[in-house]
């Protein structure tokens, strides 16, 4: 069976328990290992990994990146996850589960800079890269074997090793014959994982998986399907495409195809970006406006970091909310001038939130920029209605530079700890 040592990158035709060349235990074996070309790379607890890289004293400590007691968890390391801590969890709950955790505020500009280093390494393998966020991307490695003198599996194993050795964070790899399955595979063996889902095993692998595995199936869709007795992918296949379309509309056809492991979407690096946004779903519905604004600020920071990394600016701000009954609510406002800053996004979205007569509770909040154009380097200069806009823009840019150059202890931002005023 085709095999590859992930430590020394030696290929084999057998499936040894340990590498005969270096003795390492990380041997990857699969019948289709050297013929699959679609990969998904996902950094392991990216923000926390960067913080532990920058401060080795934290390596054995449970670490949470997020706000203070009234904030939320942006991400956490695997040690904290053992205690039950999860992303988007309220900080008071996370600290109750893991009272010894070290809590650090997020440094989005710094994470974006590290993300660019990883992206440069991916670009050395293939131009067909489709980023999903700062810490994950699809790669199409079809046709690259002759260029790099190695099959895609070996290229991705080498890439993972280089990222860990030279950048200092770990990644997990999923390899398959389409994007849907590659993304699933990358989550099967975290951290430092490398999993493969081949064509021949697709049907068996998906048979008894829950419908929640499919993209686009949230709580509301899952409830609709459950009422019809459709809880697994096998149930969807038995129901047939026509029944799913009758119940769910056009998305029913997509879910039926995915339930069979069919995904014909290409890896599209040049697809125009129409919007950039971030959202979070709460463990418990929230009505408190102060806590909602804390979550909103964190989403604005994430969105702004992605805008800066992509060198984009947006003219329209969108606030997204989801009610307790799963129905969606969104509001938009057009800015006087395009922007990419967290401060601009937050103030516009905060205004939309404050104007809502509806008090909640809500189960999700998000914010984003749309109507995008390439960034022109100009920030708000302020006017009679907001004379401090220029100073806030300058402060945010200065903080980005300081954090990137000097690290996490150089400067902190208060909104990451308490609800904004």
Coordinates of C-alpha atoms in Angstrom, one line a residue:
X1 CA 0.0 0.0 0.0
X2 CA 1.4 3.5 -0.8
X3 CA 2.9 5.0 2.3
X4 CA 4.8 8.1 3.4
X5 CA 6.8 9.0 6.4
X6 CA 5.6 12.5 7.5
X7 CA 8.9 13.0 9.4
X8 CA 11.6 12.2 6.8
X9 CA 9.2 12.3 3.8
X10 CA 10.4 8.8 2.6
X11 CA 7.8 7.0 0.4
X12 CA 7.2 3.2 0.7
X13 CA 5.1 0.6 -1.1
X14 CA 4.3 -1.1 2.1
X15 CA 2.4 0.0 5.2
X16 CA 4.9 -0.2 8.1
X17 CA 4.0 0.7 11.7
X18 CA 7.2 2.8 11.9
X19 CA 9.3 4.3 9.2
X20 CA 12.1 1.9 8.2
X21 CA 14.3 4.9 7.3
X22 CA 14.1 7.1 10.4
X23 CA 12.1 5.0 12.9
X24 CA 9.4 7.6 13.2
X25 CA 5.8 6.6 14.0
X26 CA 4.1 9.1 11.8
X27 CA 3.6 6.9 8.7
X28 CA 0.7 7.7 6.5
X29 CA -0.8 4.8 4.4
X30 CA -3.7 4.9 2.0
X31 CA -4.5 3.1 -1.4
X32 CA -5.1 6.5 -3.1
X33 CA -2.4 8.4 -1.2
X34 CA -0.4 9.5 -4.2
X35 CA -3.3 10.2 -6.6
X36 CA -5.4 12.7 -4.7
X37 CA -4.9 16.4 -5.4
X38 CA -7.3 18.6 -3.4
X39 CA -6.0 19.6 0.0
X40 CA -7.3 21.6 2.9
X41 CA -4.8 23.1 5.3
X42 CA -6.0 24.2 8.8
X43 CA -3.8 25.7 11.4
X44 CA -4.2 24.2 14.9
X45 CA -5.6 26.7 17.4
X46 CA -3.9 29.4 15.3
X47 CA -4.1 32.4 17.6
X48 CA -3.1 30.3 20.7
X49 CA -0.3 28.6 18.7
X50 CA 1.2 32.0 17.7
X51 CA 1.1 33.2 21.3
X52 CA 2.8 30.0 22.6
X53 CA 5.4 30.4 19.9
X54 CA 6.1 33.9 20.9
X55 CA 6.3 33.0 24.6
X56 CA 7.6 29.5 25.2
X57 CA 6.9 29.8 28.9
X58 CA 3.2 29.3 27.9
X59 CA 3.9 26.0 26.1
X60 CA 2.6 23.7 28.9
X61 CA -0.1 26.1 30.2
X62 CA -3.8 26.2 29.3
X63 CA -4.1 29.3 27.1
X64 CA -7.2 31.3 26.1
X65 CA -7.2 34.1 23.6
X66 CA -10.1 36.4 24.2
X67 CA -11.7 39.1 26.4
X68 CA -11.9 39.5 30.1
X69 CA -14.6 38.1 32.4
X70 CA -17.4 39.7 30.3
X71 CA -15.8 38.9 27.0
X72 CA -15.7 35.7 24.9
X73 CA -13.2 33.1 23.9
X74 CA -11.7 33.8 20.4
X75 CA -9.7 30.5 20.5
X76 CA -8.0 28.3 23.0
X77 CA -5.2 25.8 23.0
X78 CA -5.8 22.0 23.2
X79 CA -4.8 21.9 26.9
X80 CA -7.7 24.3 27.6
X81 CA -10.0 22.2 25.4
X82 CA -9.5 19.2 27.6
X83 CA -11.3 21.2 30.3
X84 CA -14.2 21.8 28.0
X85 CA -13.3 25.4 26.8
X86 CA -14.5 26.2 23.3
X87 CA -14.4 29.1 20.9
X88 CA -17.2 31.7 21.4
X89 CA -17.8 30.6 25.0
X90 CA -18.3 33.4 27.5
X91 CA -15.1 34.0 29.5
X92 CA -16.7 33.6 32.9
X93 CA -17.8 30.1 31.8
X94 CA -14.4 29.3 30.3
X95 CA -12.6 30.4 33.5
X96 CA -15.0 28.4 35.6
X97 CA -14.1 25.3 33.6
X98 CA -10.3 26.1 33.5
X99 CA -9.5 28.5 36.3
X100 CA -5.7 28.1 35.8
X101 CA -5.9 29.3 32.2
X102 CA -3.7 32.2 31.0
X103 CA -5.9 34.8 29.2
X104 CA -4.4 37.0 26.5
X105 CA -6.1 39.6 24.3
X106 CA -6.2 38.9 20.5
X107 CA -3.6 40.5 18.3
X108 CA -5.3 40.4 15.0
X109 CA -2.7 42.3 13.0
X110 CA 0.1 40.0 14.3
X111 CA -1.9 36.9 13.4
X112 CA -2.5 38.4 9.9
X113 CA 1.2 38.8 9.5
X114 CA 1.9 35.2 10.4
X115 CA -0.9 34.1 8.1
X116 CA 0.9 35.9 5.2
X117 CA 4.1 33.9 6.0
X118 CA 2.1 30.7 5.7
X119 CA 0.4 31.9 2.5
X120 CA 3.8 32.5 0.9
X121 CA 4.8 28.9 1.5
X122 CA 1.6 27.7 0.0
X123 CA 2.2 29.8 -3.1
X124 CA 5.5 28.1 -3.6
X125 CA 3.6 24.9 -4.3
X126 CA 0.7 26.1 -6.4
X127 CA -1.1 29.2 -7.5
X128 CA -4.4 27.6 -7.0
X129 CA -5.0 28.6 -3.3
X130 CA -8.4 29.6 -1.9
X131 CA -8.1 31.1 1.5
X132 CA -11.1 30.7 3.8
X133 CA -9.7 32.7 6.7
X134 CA -6.4 33.7 8.3
X135 CA -5.8 30.1 9.3
X136 CA -7.2 27.8 6.6
X137 CA -7.2 27.4 2.9
X138 CA -7.8 25.0 0.0
X139 CA -5.0 24.0 -2.4
X140 CA -5.4 22.4 -5.8
X141 CA -2.2 20.5 -6.5
X142 CA -3.2 18.9 -9.7
X143 CA -0.4 19.0 -12.2
X144 CA 2.3 20.0 -9.7
X145 CA 4.0 16.6 -9.3
X146 CA 6.3 17.1 -12.3
X147 CA 7.3 20.6 -11.1
X148 CA 8.1 19.5 -7.5
X149 CA 9.1 15.9 -8.2
X150 CA 6.8 14.7 -5.6
X151 CA 3.1 13.7 -5.4
X152 CA 0.7 16.2 -3.7
X153 CA 0.6 14.1 -0.4
X154 CA 4.4 14.5 -0.1
X155 CA 4.3 18.2 -1.0
X156 CA 1.7 18.8 1.8
X157 CA 3.7 16.7 4.3
X158 CA 6.8 18.8 3.5
X159 CA 4.7 22.0 3.8
X160 CA 3.4 21.1 7.2
X161 CA 6.9 20.2 8.4
X162 CA 8.3 23.5 7.1
X163 CA 5.5 25.6 8.6
X164 CA 6.1 24.0 12.0
X165 CA 9.9 24.3 11.8
X166 CA 10.3 27.8 10.3
X167 CA 7.1 29.6 11.4
X168 CA 6.5 27.8 14.7
X169 CA 2.9 26.8 14.4
X170 CA 1.4 23.4 13.6
X171 CA -1.2 22.6 10.9
X172 CA -3.5 19.7 10.0
X173 CA -3.9 18.5 6.5
X174 CA -6.9 16.9 4.7
X175 CA -6.4 15.3 1.3
X176 CA -9.2 14.1 -0.9
X177 CA -10.8 14.3 -4.4
X178 CA -12.9 17.4 -3.6
X179 CA -13.1 20.4 -1.3
X180 CA -16.0 19.1 0.8
X181 CA -14.2 15.9 1.8
X182 CA -10.7 17.6 2.1
X183 CA -12.1 20.0 4.7
X184 CA -13.7 17.1 6.6
X185 CA -10.5 15.2 6.5
X186 CA -8.4 18.0 8.0
X187 CA -10.5 17.9 11.2
X188 CA -10.2 14.1 11.7
X189 CA -6.8 14.0 13.5
X190 CA -6.0 17.3 15.1
X191 CA -3.5 18.6 16.0
X192 CA -0.6 17.9 13.6
X193 CA -2.9 15.6 11.7
X194 CA -2.9 14.3 8.1
X195 CA -6.0 12.4 7.0
X196 CA -7.0 11.1 3.6
X197 CA -10.5 10.3 2.2
X198 CA -10.3 8.5 -1.1
X199 CA -12.9 8.0 -3.8
X200 CA -13.4 4.3 -3.1
X201 CA -14.2 4.8 0.6
X202 CA -16.4 8.0 0.3
X203 CA -19.8 6.3 0.4
X204 CA -18.8 4.1 3.4
X205 CA -17.2 7.0 5.2
X206 CA -20.3 9.3 4.9
X207 CA -23.0 6.6 5.4
X208 CA -23.9 7.2 9.1
X209 CA -22.5 10.7 9.5
X210 CA -25.0 13.3 10.9
X211 CA -26.5 15.9 8.6
X212 CA -24.8 18.6 10.6
X213 CA -21.5 17.5 8.8
X214 CA -22.8 19.3 5.7
X215 CA -21.9 22.9 4.9
X216 CA -24.9 25.1 5.4
X217 CA -26.8 22.8 7.8
X218 CA -27.2 24.8 11.0
X219 CA -29.6 24.3 13.9
X220 CA -32.6 25.6 11.9
X221 CA -32.1 23.3 8.9
X222 CA -31.2 20.4 11.2
X223 CA -34.5 20.9 13.0
X224 CA -36.5 20.9 9.7
X225 CA -34.7 17.7 8.6
X226 CA -35.2 16.0 11.9
X227 CA -39.0 16.6 11.8
X228 CA -39.0 14.7 8.5
X229 CA -36.9 11.9 10.1
X230 CA -33.8 12.9 8.2
X231 CA -30.9 12.8 10.7
X232 CA -28.0 11.1 8.9
X233 CA -26.5 11.4 5.4
X234 CA -27.9 7.9 4.6
X235 CA -31.3 9.3 5.4
X236 CA -30.8 12.1 2.9
X237 CA -29.7 9.7 0.2
X238 CA -32.7 7.5 0.8
X239 CA -35.0 10.5 0.7
X240 CA -33.8 11.4 -2.8
X241 CA -33.1 14.8 -4.4
X242 CA -36.7 15.6 -5.3
X243 CA -38.0 15.3 -1.8
X244 CA -35.2 17.4 -0.4
X245 CA -35.9 20.1 -3.0
X246 CA -39.6 20.1 -2.1
X247 CA -38.8 20.6 1.5
X248 CA -35.7 22.9 1.4
X249 CA -35.9 24.5 -2.1
X250 CA -32.7 24.8 -4.3
X251 CA -30.4 24.1 -1.3
X252 CA -32.0 20.6 -1.1
X253 CA -30.2 19.6 -4.4
X254 CA -26.9 20.8 -3.0
X255 CA -27.3 18.8 0.3
X256 CA -28.3 15.7 -1.7
X257 CA -25.1 15.9 -3.7
X258 CA -22.9 16.5 -0.7
X259 CA -24.5 13.6 1.1
X260 CA -23.1 11.4 -1.7
X261 CA -19.7 13.0 -1.5
X262 CA -20.2 15.0 -4.7
X263 CA -18.7 18.5 -4.8
X264 CA -17.8 19.9 -8.2
X265 CA -16.6 23.4 -6.9
X266 CA -13.2 24.3 -8.1
X267 CA -10.4 25.8 -5.9
X268 CA -10.9 29.5 -7.0
X269 CA -8.1 31.9 -5.9
X270 CA -9.2 34.6 -8.2
X271 CA -12.9 34.6 -7.4
X272 CA -13.9 38.2 -6.6
X273 CA -14.4 38.8 -2.9
X274 CA -17.8 40.4 -2.4
X275 CA -17.8 40.8 1.3
X276 CA -15.6 40.1 4.4
X277 CA -17.3 39.3 7.7
X278 CA -17.0 37.4 10.9
X279 CA -19.7 36.0 13.2
X280 CA -20.0 34.0 16.3
X281 CA -22.8 31.8 17.7
X282 CA -23.3 31.9 21.5
X283 CA -23.6 28.9 23.8
X284 CA -26.6 30.7 25.4
X285 CA -28.8 33.3 23.9
X286 CA -27.9 36.9 24.9
X287 CA -30.0 40.0 25.4
X288 CA -27.6 42.1 27.4
X289 CA -26.5 44.9 25.1
X290 CA -23.1 45.4 26.8
X291 CA -22.2 41.7 26.3
X292 CA -23.5 41.8 22.7
X293 CA -21.2 44.8 22.0
X294 CA -18.2 42.9 23.4
X295 CA -18.9 40.1 21.0
X296 CA -19.4 42.6 18.2
X297 CA -16.1 44.3 18.9
X298 CA -14.2 40.9 18.7
X299 CA -16.0 40.2 15.3
X300 CA -15.0 43.7 14.1
X301 CA -11.4 43.0 15.0
X302 CA -11.4 39.7 13.1
X303 CA -13.0 41.3 10.1
X304 CA -10.6 44.2 10.0
X305 CA -7.6 41.9 10.3
X306 CA -8.8 40.0 7.2
X307 CA -9.5 43.3 5.3
X308 CA -6.0 44.5 6.1
X309 CA -4.5 41.1 5.1
X310 CA -6.4 41.2 1.8
X311 CA -5.6 44.9 1.3
X312 CA -9.3 45.7 0.8
X313 CA -11.6 48.5 1.9
X314 CA -15.4 48.5 2.1
X315 CA -18.1 51.1 1.7
X316 CA -21.0 49.2 3.3
X317 CA -21.2 47.9 6.9
X318 CA -23.6 45.0 7.7
X319 CA -24.7 43.9 11.2
X320 CA -26.0 40.4 11.3
X321 CA -28.0 38.9 14.2
X322 CA -29.9 35.6 14.6
X323 CA -32.8 35.4 16.9
X324 CA -33.5 32.7 19.5
X325 CA -35.9 31.1 17.0
X326 CA -33.1 30.9 14.4
X327 CA -34.6 33.6 12.2
X328 CA -32.1 36.0 10.7
X329 CA -32.0 39.8 11.1
X330 CA -29.6 42.1 9.3
X331 CA -29.1 45.9 8.9
X332 CA -26.8 47.8 6.6
X333 CA -25.4 51.3 6.5
X334 CA -23.3 53.0 3.8
X335 CA -20.2 54.8 4.9
X336 CA -19.3 58.3 3.8
X337 CA -15.9 57.0 2.7
X338 CA -14.6 53.4 2.4
X339 CA -12.7 51.9 5.3
X340 CA -11.0 48.8 6.6
X341 CA -10.6 49.6 10.3
X342 CA -12.0 47.8 13.2
X343 CA -13.0 51.1 14.8
X344 CA -15.0 52.3 11.8
X345 CA -16.7 48.9 11.4
X346 CA -17.6 48.7 15.1
X347 CA -19.0 52.2 15.4
X348 CA -21.2 51.8 12.4
X349 CA -22.4 48.3 13.5
X350 CA -22.8 49.5 17.1
X351 CA -25.1 52.3 15.8
X352 CA -27.2 49.8 13.9
X353 CA -27.4 47.6 17.0
X354 CA -28.4 50.6 19.2
X355 CA -31.2 51.6 16.7
X356 CA -32.8 48.1 16.8
X357 CA -36.1 48.3 18.7
X358 CA -35.9 44.5 19.2
X359 CA -34.3 43.6 22.5
X360 CA -33.4 40.0 21.8
X361 CA -32.3 37.6 23.0
X362 CA -30.0 36.7 20.1
X363 CA -28.0 33.6 19.5
X364 CA -25.5 35.0 16.9
X365 CA -23.9 38.3 16.1
X366 CA -21.6 39.3 13.2
X367 CA -20.3 42.3 11.3
X368 CA -18.8 42.8 7.9
X369 CA -17.7 45.0 5.1
X370 CA -19.1 44.8 1.6
X371 CA -19.0 47.0 -1.6
X372 CA -15.3 46.2 -1.6
X373 CA -12.4 47.9 -3.5
X374 CA -8.6 47.7 -3.2
X375 CA -7.4 49.7 -0.2
X376 CA -6.0 53.1 -1.2
X377 CA -4.2 53.7 2.1
X378 CA -6.5 56.5 3.2
X379 CA -8.1 56.4 6.7
X380 CA -10.9 58.7 8.1
X381 CA -9.6 62.2 8.8
X382 CA -12.6 63.3 10.8
X383 CA -15.2 66.1 10.4
X384 CA -17.4 68.3 12.6
X385 CA -19.6 65.3 13.5
X386 CA -16.7 63.1 14.5
X387 CA -13.5 65.2 15.0
X388 CA -11.7 62.3 16.7
X389 CA -12.0 59.9 13.8
X390 CA -8.5 60.7 12.4
X391 CA -6.9 60.2 15.8
X392 CA -8.6 56.8 16.4
X393 CA -7.5 55.7 12.9
X394 CA -3.9 56.7 13.7
X395 CA -4.1 54.9 17.0
X396 CA -5.3 51.7 15.5
X397 CA -2.6 51.7 12.8
X398 CA 0.0 52.5 15.5
X399 CA -1.2 49.6 17.6
X400 CA -1.0 47.2 14.6
X401 CA 2.6 48.2 14.1
X402 CA 3.6 48.0 17.7
X403 CA 2.0 44.5 18.2
X404 CA 3.5 43.2 15.1
X405 CA 7.0 44.4 16.0
X406 CA 7.2 44.0 19.8
X407 CA 4.6 41.3 20.6
X408 CA 1.6 40.9 22.9
X409 CA 2.8 42.8 25.9
X410 CA 3.6 46.0 24.0
X411 CA 0.0 47.4 24.0
X412 CA -3.5 46.3 24.9
X413 CA -6.9 47.4 23.9
X414 CA -9.6 47.9 26.5
X415 CA -12.5 46.7 24.5
X416 CA -11.1 43.2 24.5
X417 CA -11.7 43.0 28.2
X418 CA -15.0 44.8 28.9
X419 CA -18.0 45.9 26.9
X420 CA -17.4 49.1 24.9
X421 CA -18.9 52.3 26.2

